[in-house]
Amino acid sequence: MGFSLTETRIDTAALSQAMARPHSGGFVSFAGWVRDHHQGRAVSGLSYAVYPALAQSEGESILDEATQHFEIDAARCIHRTGNLAIGDCAVWVGVAAAHRDAAFAACRYIIDQVKARVPIWKHEHYADGRSAWVDCAGCHPMAPAERYSRQMAVPGFGDQTQLRLKQAHAVIIGLGALGCPVADLLASAGIGRLTLIDPDLVELSNLHRQPLYTEADCGERKVTVAAARLRERNRALDIRVRPHAYHAGNAAELLRGADIVLECTDNPACKQLLSVTARQQQVPWLIGGLYRHQGALYVAPQSAAHGLCWDCLNADTGESCQDAGVLGPVPAALGAMLAHQALLQLAQLPSPVRGAWNVLDLRNGSWDRIEPRRRRHCQCQGSAENWSIQALDPELHWLDLRTQAERAQQPLRKAEAVSREQLHEAGFLKPEHHYLLICSRGVRSDTATRELRQAGHVNVWSLDGGLSRHAQRPGDAQVASDCGCDSRRASA
């Protein structure tokens, strides 16, 4: 049983007889025969070209899927290769099941998927002596090798790696500014299966940074539009769409069977959930984020169980693209980097980027690598403790970069509320004073500290990890060093 290729005649009667099962009350078969005409032209015969390794793997995957999705007892598919004459059977599918409905549905699923995904190409020969590849513009026997020839020429990316990519299943959470270039590049690279997760509809404000969509797509589901565009790019691609948010109720199920997952939303809660779930399920994971001219990514170490959770990374800017803004080239650049790192992971090639928070600043032309530290008593490791900010150096002037809503939720009376723009105003910072910049998770303060130091303000520091790491608790007398905080540590 299973999927097979053959250059010899297909015996449909023998195949049907072999499918008999005492438990099976329904048996459905499909046979595709070589006909003597196509689109008004007289056909004298045809030939099938195939990429054997990929075809065998993909065919077996399709039959496995049918067995999982439908209540069937057995399934078989056999496809001819080489030269065929008029009247020859080109492809045969048989399904046995207890009930006919399941047999019908599974048989239809198998033949549709084989036609769409298995790398077999039909070359028709006509009575006038001409010939043409059918339903495959530009195809020929070595089409896969030609399609990926430049990629396969890169050291580490040969036949076996391309086969590994074809067999890989990548999950992309978020089909927005980052998810669009990531999905496009992975589909073009020959990833076999993509699962796209996003509940949103296409909006006009998306178009300047989300290149899979057009004006005509506004109001449509992102995952549906993206899947259609990607299938146009690579017809062999198996795409699953999930028009739902990624949340605790479906997190484990959506990662099941994945070889890699990329988190491309602007939702910190989603990133935290993904970082924990992926580590639990041993799925390699990548996270990306955007802020105006900047993009950042985190690639978990080669061992999926290692790496830090999102809260350990302290990478929340506290603002979404809608609030802070972002220029289109930033997600394009970062999306390309995320896709590149995913390919290296799937190809089992090393990367120095793994395990670090990597920040790309297109405005300054800089690329920074930040080594994150695991928080003591991290919640993903078990119980967490609250630490006090009271012991921080009282000689420092505290400047609070949080939003008004954040300050209302957790007041910090000693701190002066400021914006990043105010920090750069002439005369705002006094050279004789020492300043501590504070935000929720330490990223806004870290970025502002870098900018100010580059501008010559040397007496400026960032609260490492932000207030989320050093939450106030009445009566707490812990010292700053206990929580791994150095109030004078520059975020350089």
Tab-separated table of C-alpha atoms in Angstrom:
chain	number	residue	atom	x	y	z
A	1	MET	CA	0.000	0.000	0.000
A	2	GLY	CA	0.988	3.656	-0.149
A	3	PHE	CA	2.248	5.831	-2.980
A	4	SER	CA	4.400	4.513	-5.824
A	5	LEU	CA	5.751	5.416	-9.253
A	6	THR	CA	5.961	2.998	-12.168
A	7	GLU	CA	7.053	2.959	-15.799
A	8	THR	CA	4.982	-0.166	-16.540
A	9	ARG	CA	1.287	-0.595	-17.253
A	10	ILE	CA	-1.067	-0.088	-14.287
A	11	ASP	CA	-3.285	-3.124	-13.640
A	12	THR	CA	-6.371	-1.436	-12.211
A	13	ALA	CA	-8.270	-4.694	-11.668
A	14	ALA	CA	-5.500	-6.244	-9.584
A	15	LEU	CA	-5.114	-3.055	-7.569
A	16	SER	CA	-8.841	-2.912	-6.814
A	17	GLN	CA	-8.889	-6.540	-5.731
A	18	ALA	CA	-5.917	-5.976	-3.398
A	19	MET	CA	-7.848	-3.219	-1.602
A	20	ALA	CA	-10.578	-5.573	-0.359
A	21	ARG	CA	-11.071	-5.462	3.431
A	22	PRO	CA	-13.671	-7.335	5.511
A	23	HIS	CA	-14.286	-4.146	7.499
A	24	SER	CA	-14.655	-1.946	4.400
A	25	GLY	CA	-18.194	-1.486	3.209
A	26	GLY	CA	-17.202	1.126	0.653
A	27	PHE	CA	-14.508	1.151	-1.992
A	28	VAL	CA	-13.879	4.107	-4.329
A	29	SER	CA	-11.290	4.322	-7.085
A	30	PHE	CA	-10.238	6.965	-9.571
A	31	ALA	CA	-8.411	6.277	-12.822
A	32	GLY	CA	-6.986	8.935	-15.094
A	33	TRP	CA	-6.593	7.775	-18.730
A	34	VAL	CA	-4.598	9.265	-21.597
A	35	ARG	CA	-7.073	10.827	-24.028
A	36	ASP	CA	-6.611	11.611	-27.722
A	37	HIS	CA	-7.357	15.328	-27.477
A	38	HIS	CA	-6.654	18.391	-25.316
A	39	GLN	CA	-8.042	21.890	-25.830
A	40	GLY	CA	-8.998	21.154	-29.437
A	41	ARG	CA	-5.657	19.577	-30.413
A	42	ALA	CA	-5.230	15.943	-31.422
A	43	VAL	CA	-2.948	14.139	-28.955
A	44	SER	CA	-0.837	11.164	-30.103
A	45	GLY	CA	0.698	10.335	-26.714
A	46	LEU	CA	2.396	11.869	-23.719
A	47	SER	CA	5.230	11.431	-21.282
A	48	TYR	CA	5.598	12.156	-17.580
A	49	ALA	CA	8.769	13.607	-16.080
A	50	VAL	CA	9.298	13.300	-12.350
A	51	TYR	CA	11.604	14.353	-9.543
A	52	PRO	CA	11.572	10.871	-7.890
A	53	ALA	CA	12.763	11.595	-4.359
A	54	LEU	CA	10.461	14.580	-3.848
A	55	ALA	CA	7.534	12.886	-5.598
A	56	GLN	CA	7.787	9.790	-3.435
A	57	SER	CA	8.054	11.777	-0.228
A	58	GLU	CA	5.190	14.127	-1.078
A	59	GLY	CA	2.963	11.298	-2.291
A	60	GLU	CA	3.450	9.379	0.937
A	61	SER	CA	2.696	12.541	2.936
A	62	ILE	CA	-0.582	13.002	1.062
A	63	LEU	CA	-1.723	9.454	1.810
A	64	ASP	CA	-0.754	9.865	5.464
A	65	GLU	CA	-2.833	13.046	5.602
A	66	ALA	CA	-5.825	11.282	4.064
A	67	THR	CA	-5.557	8.506	6.644
A	68	GLN	CA	-5.479	11.068	9.468
A	69	HIS	CA	-8.274	13.319	8.154
A	70	PHE	CA	-10.771	10.691	6.959
A	71	GLU	CA	-12.073	7.505	8.572
A	72	ILE	CA	-10.645	5.099	6.008
A	73	ASP	CA	-9.135	1.611	6.220
A	74	ALA	CA	-6.619	1.799	3.374
A	75	ALA	CA	-5.465	4.059	0.538
A	76	ARG	CA	-3.246	3.524	-2.475
A	77	CYS	CA	-2.016	5.743	-5.312
A	78	ILE	CA	0.163	4.752	-8.239
A	79	HIS	CA	1.363	7.127	-10.963
A	80	ARG	CA	2.934	6.359	-14.324
A	81	THR	CA	6.182	7.922	-15.498
A	82	GLY	CA	7.912	7.834	-18.869
A	83	ASN	CA	6.054	7.404	-22.189
A	84	LEU	CA	2.321	6.584	-22.349
A	85	ALA	CA	0.058	5.750	-25.288
A	86	ILE	CA	-3.559	6.757	-25.851
A	87	GLY	CA	-5.783	4.715	-23.522
A	88	ASP	CA	-3.082	3.986	-20.940
A	89	CYS	CA	-3.905	4.565	-17.277
A	90	ALA	CA	-1.766	7.473	-16.062
A	91	VAL	CA	-2.792	7.573	-12.394
A	92	TRP	CA	-4.885	5.361	-10.137
A	93	VAL	CA	-6.209	6.051	-6.639
A	94	GLY	CA	-8.086	3.567	-4.467
A	95	VAL	CA	-9.622	4.041	-1.019
A	96	ALA	CA	-11.356	1.498	1.206
A	97	ALA	CA	-13.483	2.592	4.162
A	98	ALA	CA	-16.308	1.387	6.362
A	99	HIS	CA	-18.614	4.011	4.837
A	100	ARG	CA	-18.806	5.335	1.300
A	101	ASP	CA	-18.817	9.030	2.266
A	102	ALA	CA	-15.343	8.777	3.794
A	103	ALA	CA	-14.086	6.782	0.802
A	104	PHE	CA	-15.418	9.345	-1.690
A	105	ALA	CA	-13.997	12.299	0.239
A	106	ALA	CA	-10.571	10.730	0.775
A	107	CYS	CA	-10.264	9.680	-2.867
A	108	ARG	CA	-11.087	13.210	-4.039
A	109	TYR	CA	-8.623	14.693	-1.539
A	110	ILE	CA	-5.794	12.404	-2.669
A	111	ILE	CA	-6.120	13.033	-6.397
A	112	ASP	CA	-6.504	16.797	-5.921
A	113	GLN	CA	-3.437	16.964	-3.680
A	114	VAL	CA	-1.366	14.764	-5.982
A	115	LYS	CA	-2.186	17.020	-8.912
A	116	ALA	CA	-1.321	20.167	-6.943
A	117	ARG	CA	1.725	19.074	-4.963
A	118	VAL	CA	3.583	16.101	-6.399
A	119	PRO	CA	6.431	17.144	-8.765
A	120	ILE	CA	5.283	15.205	-11.852
A	121	TRP	CA	4.980	17.043	-15.178
A	122	LYS	CA	2.967	16.056	-18.247
A	123	HIS	CA	4.501	16.532	-21.701
A	124	GLU	CA	1.902	16.115	-24.468
A	125	HIS	CA	2.781	15.051	-28.022
A	126	TYR	CA	0.425	16.181	-30.786
A	127	ALA	CA	-0.582	14.712	-34.148
A	128	ASP	CA	1.066	17.616	-35.977
A	129	GLY	CA	4.473	16.617	-34.573
A	130	ARG	CA	4.654	19.354	-31.955
A	131	SER	CA	4.713	18.935	-28.168
A	132	ALA	CA	4.188	21.048	-25.047
A	133	TRP	CA	4.365	20.883	-21.270
A	134	VAL	CA	0.830	21.015	-19.853
A	135	ASP	CA	-0.233	23.099	-16.830
A	136	CYS	CA	3.377	23.862	-16.076
A	137	ALA	CA	4.739	26.941	-17.808
A	138	GLY	CA	8.473	26.570	-18.231
A	139	CYS	CA	8.604	23.016	-16.840
A	140	HIS	CA	10.944	20.325	-18.054
A	141	PRO	CA	12.368	17.117	-16.513
A	142	MET	CA	14.933	18.990	-14.435
A	143	ALA	CA	12.563	21.764	-13.344
A	144	PRO	CA	13.133	21.415	-9.569
A	145	ALA	CA	16.893	21.347	-9.998
A	146	GLU	CA	16.734	24.402	-12.263
A	147	ARG	CA	14.267	26.222	-10.025
A	148	TYR	CA	16.497	25.959	-6.969
A	149	SER	CA	19.840	25.801	-8.782
A	150	ARG	CA	21.199	29.065	-7.352
A	151	GLN	CA	20.097	28.094	-3.859
A	152	MET	CA	21.519	24.577	-4.154
A	153	ALA	CA	24.870	26.005	-5.261
A	154	VAL	CA	25.376	27.536	-1.802
A	155	PRO	CA	27.613	25.345	0.402
A	156	GLY	CA	25.392	23.224	2.625
A	157	PHE	CA	22.398	23.483	0.274
A	158	GLY	CA	22.544	20.503	-2.081
A	159	ASP	CA	20.086	17.809	-3.157
A	160	GLN	CA	19.617	16.396	0.339
A	161	THR	CA	19.063	19.813	1.900
A	162	GLN	CA	16.519	20.722	-0.764
A	163	LEU	CA	14.710	17.478	-0.056
A	164	ARG	CA	14.802	18.330	3.658
A	165	LEU	CA	13.215	21.710	2.916
A	166	LYS	CA	10.560	20.061	0.787
A	167	GLN	CA	9.668	17.789	3.686
A	168	ALA	CA	9.656	20.613	6.243
A	169	HIS	CA	6.603	22.145	7.893
A	170	ALA	CA	6.908	25.809	8.940
A	171	VAL	CA	4.291	27.634	11.023
A	172	ILE	CA	4.025	31.417	10.653
A	173	ILE	CA	2.069	33.320	13.285
A	174	GLY	CA	1.003	36.699	11.923
A	175	LEU	CA	0.683	37.563	8.218
A	176	GLY	CA	1.449	41.252	8.581
A	177	ALA	CA	4.562	43.304	7.934
A	178	LEU	CA	6.963	40.554	9.018
A	179	GLY	CA	4.878	37.533	8.120
A	180	CYS	CA	4.448	38.568	4.467
A	181	PRO	CA	8.155	38.569	3.496
A	182	VAL	CA	8.834	35.524	5.669
A	183	ALA	CA	6.068	33.483	4.026
A	184	ASP	CA	7.020	34.649	0.536
A	185	LEU	CA	10.691	33.766	0.939
A	186	LEU	CA	10.076	30.381	2.550
A	187	ALA	CA	7.578	29.448	-0.163
A	188	SER	CA	10.046	30.499	-2.854
A	189	ALA	CA	12.831	28.487	-1.193
A	190	GLY	CA	10.862	25.254	-1.518
A	191	ILE	CA	9.486	24.704	1.991
A	192	GLY	CA	6.972	21.901	1.543
A	193	ARG	CA	4.256	22.965	3.955
A	194	LEU	CA	3.273	26.291	5.479
A	195	THR	CA	0.648	26.863	8.150
A	196	LEU	CA	-0.487	30.496	8.194
A	197	ILE	CA	-2.121	31.836	11.375
A	198	ASP	CA	-3.795	35.259	11.481
A	199	PRO	CA	-7.352	36.378	12.345
A	200	ASP	CA	-7.156	39.789	10.654
A	201	LEU	CA	-8.571	41.251	7.455
A	202	VAL	CA	-6.548	43.223	4.905
A	203	GLU	CA	-6.756	46.978	5.500
A	204	LEU	CA	-5.610	49.899	3.365
A	205	SER	CA	-3.092	50.899	6.058
A	206	ASN	CA	-1.376	47.507	5.630
A	207	LEU	CA	-0.360	47.959	2.008
A	208	HIS	CA	2.783	50.083	2.433
A	209	ARG	CA	4.551	47.277	4.307
A	210	GLN	CA	2.676	44.025	3.529
A	211	PRO	CA	3.518	43.154	-0.089
A	212	LEU	CA	1.326	40.050	-0.445
A	213	TYR	CA	-1.818	42.223	-0.544
A	214	THR	CA	-3.313	44.708	-3.017
A	215	GLU	CA	-6.041	47.340	-2.841
A	216	ALA	CA	-8.525	44.826	-4.228
A	217	ASP	CA	-7.869	42.553	-1.225
A	218	CYS	CA	-9.065	45.048	1.413
A	219	GLY	CA	-11.709	43.432	3.594
A	220	GLU	CA	-10.560	39.883	2.774
A	221	ARG	CA	-8.923	37.515	5.256
A	222	LYS	CA	-5.169	37.851	5.238
A	223	VAL	CA	-4.484	34.122	5.402
A	224	THR	CA	-6.787	33.410	2.452
A	225	VAL	CA	-5.250	36.090	0.241
A	226	ALA	CA	-1.699	35.171	1.275
A	227	ALA	CA	-2.278	31.476	0.538
A	228	ALA	CA	-3.558	32.282	-2.963
A	229	ARG	CA	-0.547	34.511	-3.723
A	230	LEU	CA	1.917	31.926	-2.460
A	231	ARG	CA	0.324	29.129	-4.494
A	232	GLU	CA	0.783	31.291	-7.581
A	233	ARG	CA	4.465	31.538	-6.673
A	234	ASN	CA	4.927	27.813	-6.033
A	235	ARG	CA	2.181	25.418	-7.078
A	236	ALA	CA	3.791	22.489	-5.233
A	237	LEU	CA	3.329	24.274	-1.900
A	238	ASP	CA	1.011	22.735	0.693
A	239	ILE	CA	-0.609	25.611	2.591
A	240	ARG	CA	-2.886	25.342	5.617
A	241	VAL	CA	-4.715	28.483	6.727
A	242	ARG	CA	-5.895	29.179	10.255
A	243	PRO	CA	-7.957	32.423	10.430
A	244	HIS	CA	-7.735	32.498	14.208
A	245	ALA	CA	-5.595	34.189	16.830
A	246	TYR	CA	-2.848	32.146	18.445
A	247	HIS	CA	-3.916	31.677	22.062
A	248	ALA	CA	-3.527	29.313	24.989
A	249	GLY	CA	-6.485	27.210	23.848
A	250	ASN	CA	-4.969	26.281	20.478
A	251	ALA	CA	-1.246	26.915	21.013
A	252	ALA	CA	-0.159	23.297	21.394
A	253	GLU	CA	-2.376	21.970	18.599
A	254	LEU	CA	-1.172	24.530	16.048
A	255	LEU	CA	2.474	23.614	16.653
A	256	ARG	CA	1.918	19.869	16.417
A	257	GLY	CA	4.002	18.399	13.596
A	258	ALA	CA	5.873	21.666	12.937
A	259	ASP	CA	9.590	21.673	12.180
A	260	ILE	CA	9.940	25.382	12.903
A	261	VAL	CA	7.699	28.265	14.002
A	262	LEU	CA	8.132	31.992	13.372
A	263	GLU	CA	6.293	34.552	15.506
A	264	CYS	CA	5.714	37.684	13.412
A	265	THR	CA	3.001	39.585	15.297
A	266	ASP	CA	3.246	42.835	17.278
A	267	ASN	CA	1.530	41.200	20.261
A	268	PRO	CA	3.810	40.649	23.313
A	269	ALA	CA	1.344	38.196	24.890
A	270	CYS	CA	1.461	36.060	21.752
A	271	LYS	CA	5.257	36.120	21.750
A	272	GLN	CA	5.408	35.051	25.390
A	273	LEU	CA	2.953	32.203	24.794
A	274	LEU	CA	4.851	31.016	21.737
A	275	SER	CA	8.215	31.095	23.502
A	276	VAL	CA	6.884	28.880	26.280
A	277	THR	CA	4.832	26.498	24.122
A	278	ALA	CA	7.586	25.970	21.543
A	279	ARG	CA	10.107	25.145	24.258
A	280	GLN	CA	7.690	22.664	25.808
A	281	GLN	CA	7.046	20.952	22.461
A	282	GLN	CA	10.689	21.009	21.359
A	283	VAL	CA	9.902	23.041	18.219
A	284	PRO	CA	12.637	25.466	17.026
A	285	TRP	CA	11.304	29.027	17.206
A	286	LEU	CA	12.086	32.540	16.038
A	287	ILE	CA	10.583	35.854	17.132
A	288	GLY	CA	10.659	39.210	15.326
A	289	GLY	CA	9.629	42.704	16.313
A	290	LEU	CA	9.516	46.195	14.752
A	291	TYR	CA	9.824	49.759	15.994
A	292	ARG	CA	10.002	52.711	13.586
A	293	HIS	CA	13.463	52.411	11.954
A	294	GLN	CA	14.397	49.315	13.945
A	295	GLY	CA	13.803	45.614	13.715
A	296	ALA	CA	14.891	42.883	16.086
A	297	LEU	CA	14.903	39.107	16.056
A	298	TYR	CA	15.587	36.300	18.462
A	299	VAL	CA	16.483	32.815	17.252
A	300	ALA	CA	16.266	30.073	19.848
A	301	PRO	CA	19.354	27.848	20.172
A	302	GLN	CA	19.670	24.707	18.030
A	303	SER	CA	18.217	22.668	20.886
A	304	ALA	CA	14.603	23.817	20.957
A	305	ALA	CA	14.284	23.148	24.694
A	306	HIS	CA	16.898	25.783	25.414
A	307	GLY	CA	16.591	29.522	24.927
A	308	LEU	CA	14.756	32.093	26.984
A	309	CYS	CA	11.101	32.955	27.307
A	310	TRP	CA	9.838	36.305	26.052
A	311	ASP	CA	9.810	37.891	29.503
A	312	CYS	CA	13.448	36.893	29.964
A	313	LEU	CA	14.267	38.654	26.712
A	314	ASN	CA	12.634	41.856	28.004
A	315	ALA	CA	12.036	42.871	24.430
A	316	ASP	CA	8.631	44.579	24.615
A	317	THR	CA	8.682	48.120	23.237
A	318	GLY	CA	5.326	48.791	24.848
A	319	GLU	CA	4.011	50.113	21.523
A	320	SER	CA	2.614	48.501	18.388
A	321	CYS	CA	3.288	49.536	14.795
A	322	GLN	CA	-0.026	51.378	14.907
A	323	ASP	CA	1.156	53.497	17.837
A	324	ALA	CA	4.867	53.942	17.119
A	325	GLY	CA	4.868	53.663	13.313
A	326	VAL	CA	7.200	51.689	11.064
A	327	LEU	CA	8.769	52.249	7.650
A	328	GLY	CA	8.161	49.573	5.010
A	329	PRO	CA	11.833	48.674	4.346
A	330	VAL	CA	12.347	47.735	8.010
A	331	PRO	CA	10.012	44.692	8.046
A	332	ALA	CA	11.222	43.742	4.556
A	333	ALA	CA	14.817	43.604	5.807
A	334	LEU	CA	13.993	41.881	9.075
A	335	GLY	CA	11.609	39.438	7.399
A	336	ALA	CA	14.399	38.417	5.025
A	337	MET	CA	16.687	37.832	8.014
A	338	LEU	CA	14.060	35.737	9.786
A	339	ALA	CA	13.514	33.619	6.673
A	340	HIS	CA	17.280	33.196	6.252
A	341	GLN	CA	17.665	32.009	9.835
A	342	ALA	CA	14.752	29.590	9.387
A	343	LEU	CA	16.428	28.084	6.319
A	344	LEU	CA	19.699	27.669	8.213
A	345	GLN	CA	17.841	25.965	11.056
A	346	LEU	CA	16.014	23.578	8.723
A	347	ALA	CA	19.223	22.868	6.811
A	348	GLN	CA	20.902	22.080	10.146
A	349	LEU	CA	23.595	24.672	9.495
A	350	PRO	CA	25.232	26.737	12.266
A	351	SER	CA	24.438	30.402	12.913
A	352	PRO	CA	26.100	32.873	15.301
A	353	VAL	CA	22.779	34.708	15.637
A	354	ARG	CA	21.132	32.009	17.738
A	355	GLY	CA	20.514	32.652	21.398
A	356	ALA	CA	20.901	36.450	21.188
A	357	TRP	CA	18.616	39.441	20.735
A	358	ASN	CA	19.762	40.984	17.443
A	359	VAL	CA	18.768	44.585	16.681
A	360	LEU	CA	18.921	46.110	13.206
A	361	ASP	CA	18.741	49.922	13.026
A	362	LEU	CA	18.338	51.075	9.434
A	363	ARG	CA	18.451	54.745	10.382
A	364	ASN	CA	21.874	54.460	12.003
A	365	GLY	CA	23.086	51.605	9.841
A	366	SER	CA	23.927	49.534	12.923
A	367	TRP	CA	23.576	45.881	13.844
A	368	ASP	CA	23.790	45.069	17.563
A	369	ARG	CA	23.895	41.715	19.270
A	370	ILE	CA	22.594	41.679	22.841
A	371	GLU	CA	23.169	38.628	25.021
A	372	PRO	CA	20.001	38.241	27.122
A	373	ARG	CA	20.149	36.881	30.649
A	374	ARG	CA	17.739	34.447	32.196
A	375	ARG	CA	15.781	36.198	34.940
A	376	ARG	CA	16.234	34.838	38.400
A	377	HIS	CA	13.043	33.082	39.477
A	378	CYS	CA	11.659	33.412	35.946
A	379	GLN	CA	7.974	32.570	35.670
A	380	CYS	CA	8.660	30.092	32.865
A	381	GLN	CA	10.897	28.223	35.315
A	382	GLY	CA	8.376	28.252	38.149
A	383	SER	CA	7.406	30.813	40.760
A	384	ALA	CA	8.604	34.401	40.442
A	385	GLU	CA	9.434	36.961	43.108
A	386	ASN	CA	8.802	40.696	43.023
A	387	TRP	CA	11.829	42.871	43.555
A	388	SER	CA	12.011	46.380	44.891
A	389	ILE	CA	13.186	49.488	43.083
A	390	GLN	CA	13.671	51.279	46.401
A	391	ALA	CA	17.373	50.405	46.669
A	392	LEU	CA	18.362	52.068	43.401
A	393	ASP	CA	20.859	54.912	43.650
A	394	PRO	CA	18.901	57.927	45.050
A	395	GLU	CA	21.318	60.370	43.419
A	396	LEU	CA	20.052	59.417	39.983
A	397	HIS	CA	17.314	61.465	38.329
A	398	TRP	CA	14.620	59.011	37.290
A	399	LEU	CA	13.064	59.680	33.864
A	400	ASP	CA	9.942	57.634	33.107
A	401	LEU	CA	9.487	56.808	29.390
A	402	ARG	CA	6.289	54.815	29.856
A	403	THR	CA	2.935	55.740	28.364
A	404	GLN	CA	0.295	57.524	30.425
A	405	ALA	CA	-1.698	54.296	30.722
A	406	GLU	CA	1.329	52.392	31.982
A	407	ARG	CA	2.107	55.059	34.577
A	408	ALA	CA	-1.484	55.039	35.788
A	409	GLN	CA	-1.366	51.277	36.260
A	410	GLN	CA	1.923	51.343	38.185
A	411	PRO	CA	2.734	54.839	39.535
A	412	LEU	CA	6.343	55.737	40.239
A	413	ARG	CA	6.183	58.966	42.210
A	414	LYS	CA	9.876	59.767	42.215
A	415	ALA	CA	10.200	59.565	38.425
A	416	GLU	CA	9.623	62.429	35.988
A	417	ALA	CA	7.427	61.526	33.017
A	418	VAL	CA	9.160	62.321	29.728
A	419	SER	CA	8.991	61.360	26.074
A	420	ARG	CA	11.921	60.218	23.934
A	421	GLU	CA	11.586	63.415	21.930
A	422	GLN	CA	12.029	65.542	25.088
A	423	LEU	CA	15.285	63.757	25.888
A	424	HIS	CA	16.821	65.134	22.697
A	425	GLU	CA	15.676	68.714	23.220
A	426	ALA	CA	18.576	71.137	23.705
A	427	GLY	CA	19.285	71.799	27.378
A	428	PHE	CA	16.853	69.188	28.744
A	429	LEU	CA	19.596	66.956	30.163
A	430	LYS	CA	22.008	68.769	32.472
A	431	PRO	CA	25.646	67.642	32.158
A	432	GLU	CA	26.123	67.802	35.950
A	433	HIS	CA	23.230	65.395	36.621
A	434	HIS	CA	23.100	61.611	36.385
A	435	TYR	CA	19.974	60.082	34.832
A	436	LEU	CA	18.263	56.688	35.004
A	437	LEU	CA	15.833	55.974	32.142
A	438	ILE	CA	12.924	53.713	33.035
A	439	CYS	CA	10.268	51.924	30.961
A	440	SER	CA	8.162	48.790	31.357
A	441	ARG	CA	10.586	46.183	30.052
A	442	GLY	CA	13.828	48.046	29.479
A	443	VAL	CA	13.845	48.221	25.686
A	444	ARG	CA	12.676	51.812	25.211
A	445	SER	CA	15.065	52.977	27.924
A	446	ASP	CA	17.878	50.881	26.429
A	447	THR	CA	17.350	52.378	22.965
A	448	ALA	CA	17.122	55.932	24.315
A	449	THR	CA	20.295	55.452	26.363
A	450	ARG	CA	22.186	54.328	23.268
A	451	GLU	CA	20.988	57.347	21.318
A	452	LEU	CA	21.887	59.795	24.073
A	453	ARG	CA	25.333	58.332	24.604
A	454	GLN	CA	26.008	58.541	20.883
A	455	ALA	CA	24.994	62.208	21.137
A	456	GLY	CA	27.560	62.771	23.905
A	457	HIS	CA	25.460	62.398	27.093
A	458	VAL	CA	27.649	60.040	29.124
A	459	ASN	CA	25.840	60.246	32.480
A	460	VAL	CA	22.789	58.312	31.318
A	461	TRP	CA	21.856	54.738	32.250
A	462	SER	CA	18.975	52.358	31.579
A	463	LEU	CA	17.091	50.338	34.206
A	464	ASP	CA	18.007	46.806	33.171
A	465	GLY	CA	14.828	44.861	32.431
A	466	GLY	CA	12.494	47.750	33.228
A	467	LEU	CA	9.842	47.846	35.929
A	468	SER	CA	8.503	44.402	34.965
A	469	ARG	CA	11.681	42.965	36.480
A	470	HIS	CA	11.756	45.276	39.516
A	471	ALA	CA	8.110	45.656	40.536
A	472	GLN	CA	7.462	47.484	43.802
A	473	ARG	CA	6.190	45.597	46.781
A	474	PRO	CA	5.436	47.381	50.075
A	475	GLY	CA	7.873	46.486	52.818
A	476	ASP	CA	10.344	44.787	50.454
A	477	ALA	CA	13.905	45.610	51.368
A	478	GLN	CA	15.749	43.560	48.721
A	479	VAL	CA	18.875	45.180	47.369
A	480	ALA	CA	19.379	45.920	43.705
A	481	SER	CA	22.241	43.488	43.282
A	482	ASP	CA	20.008	40.608	44.387
A	483	CYS	CA	17.791	41.016	41.359
A	484	GLY	CA	20.665	41.182	38.928
A	485	CYS	CA	20.193	44.936	38.449
A	486	ASP	CA	23.024	47.411	38.228
A	487	SER	CA	21.531	50.887	38.192
A	488	ARG	CA	24.735	52.226	36.652
A	489	ARG	CA	24.959	49.658	33.894
A	490	ALA	CA	24.876	51.376	30.510
A	491	SER	CA	22.942	49.622	27.788
A	492	ALA	CA	25.788	49.970	25.336
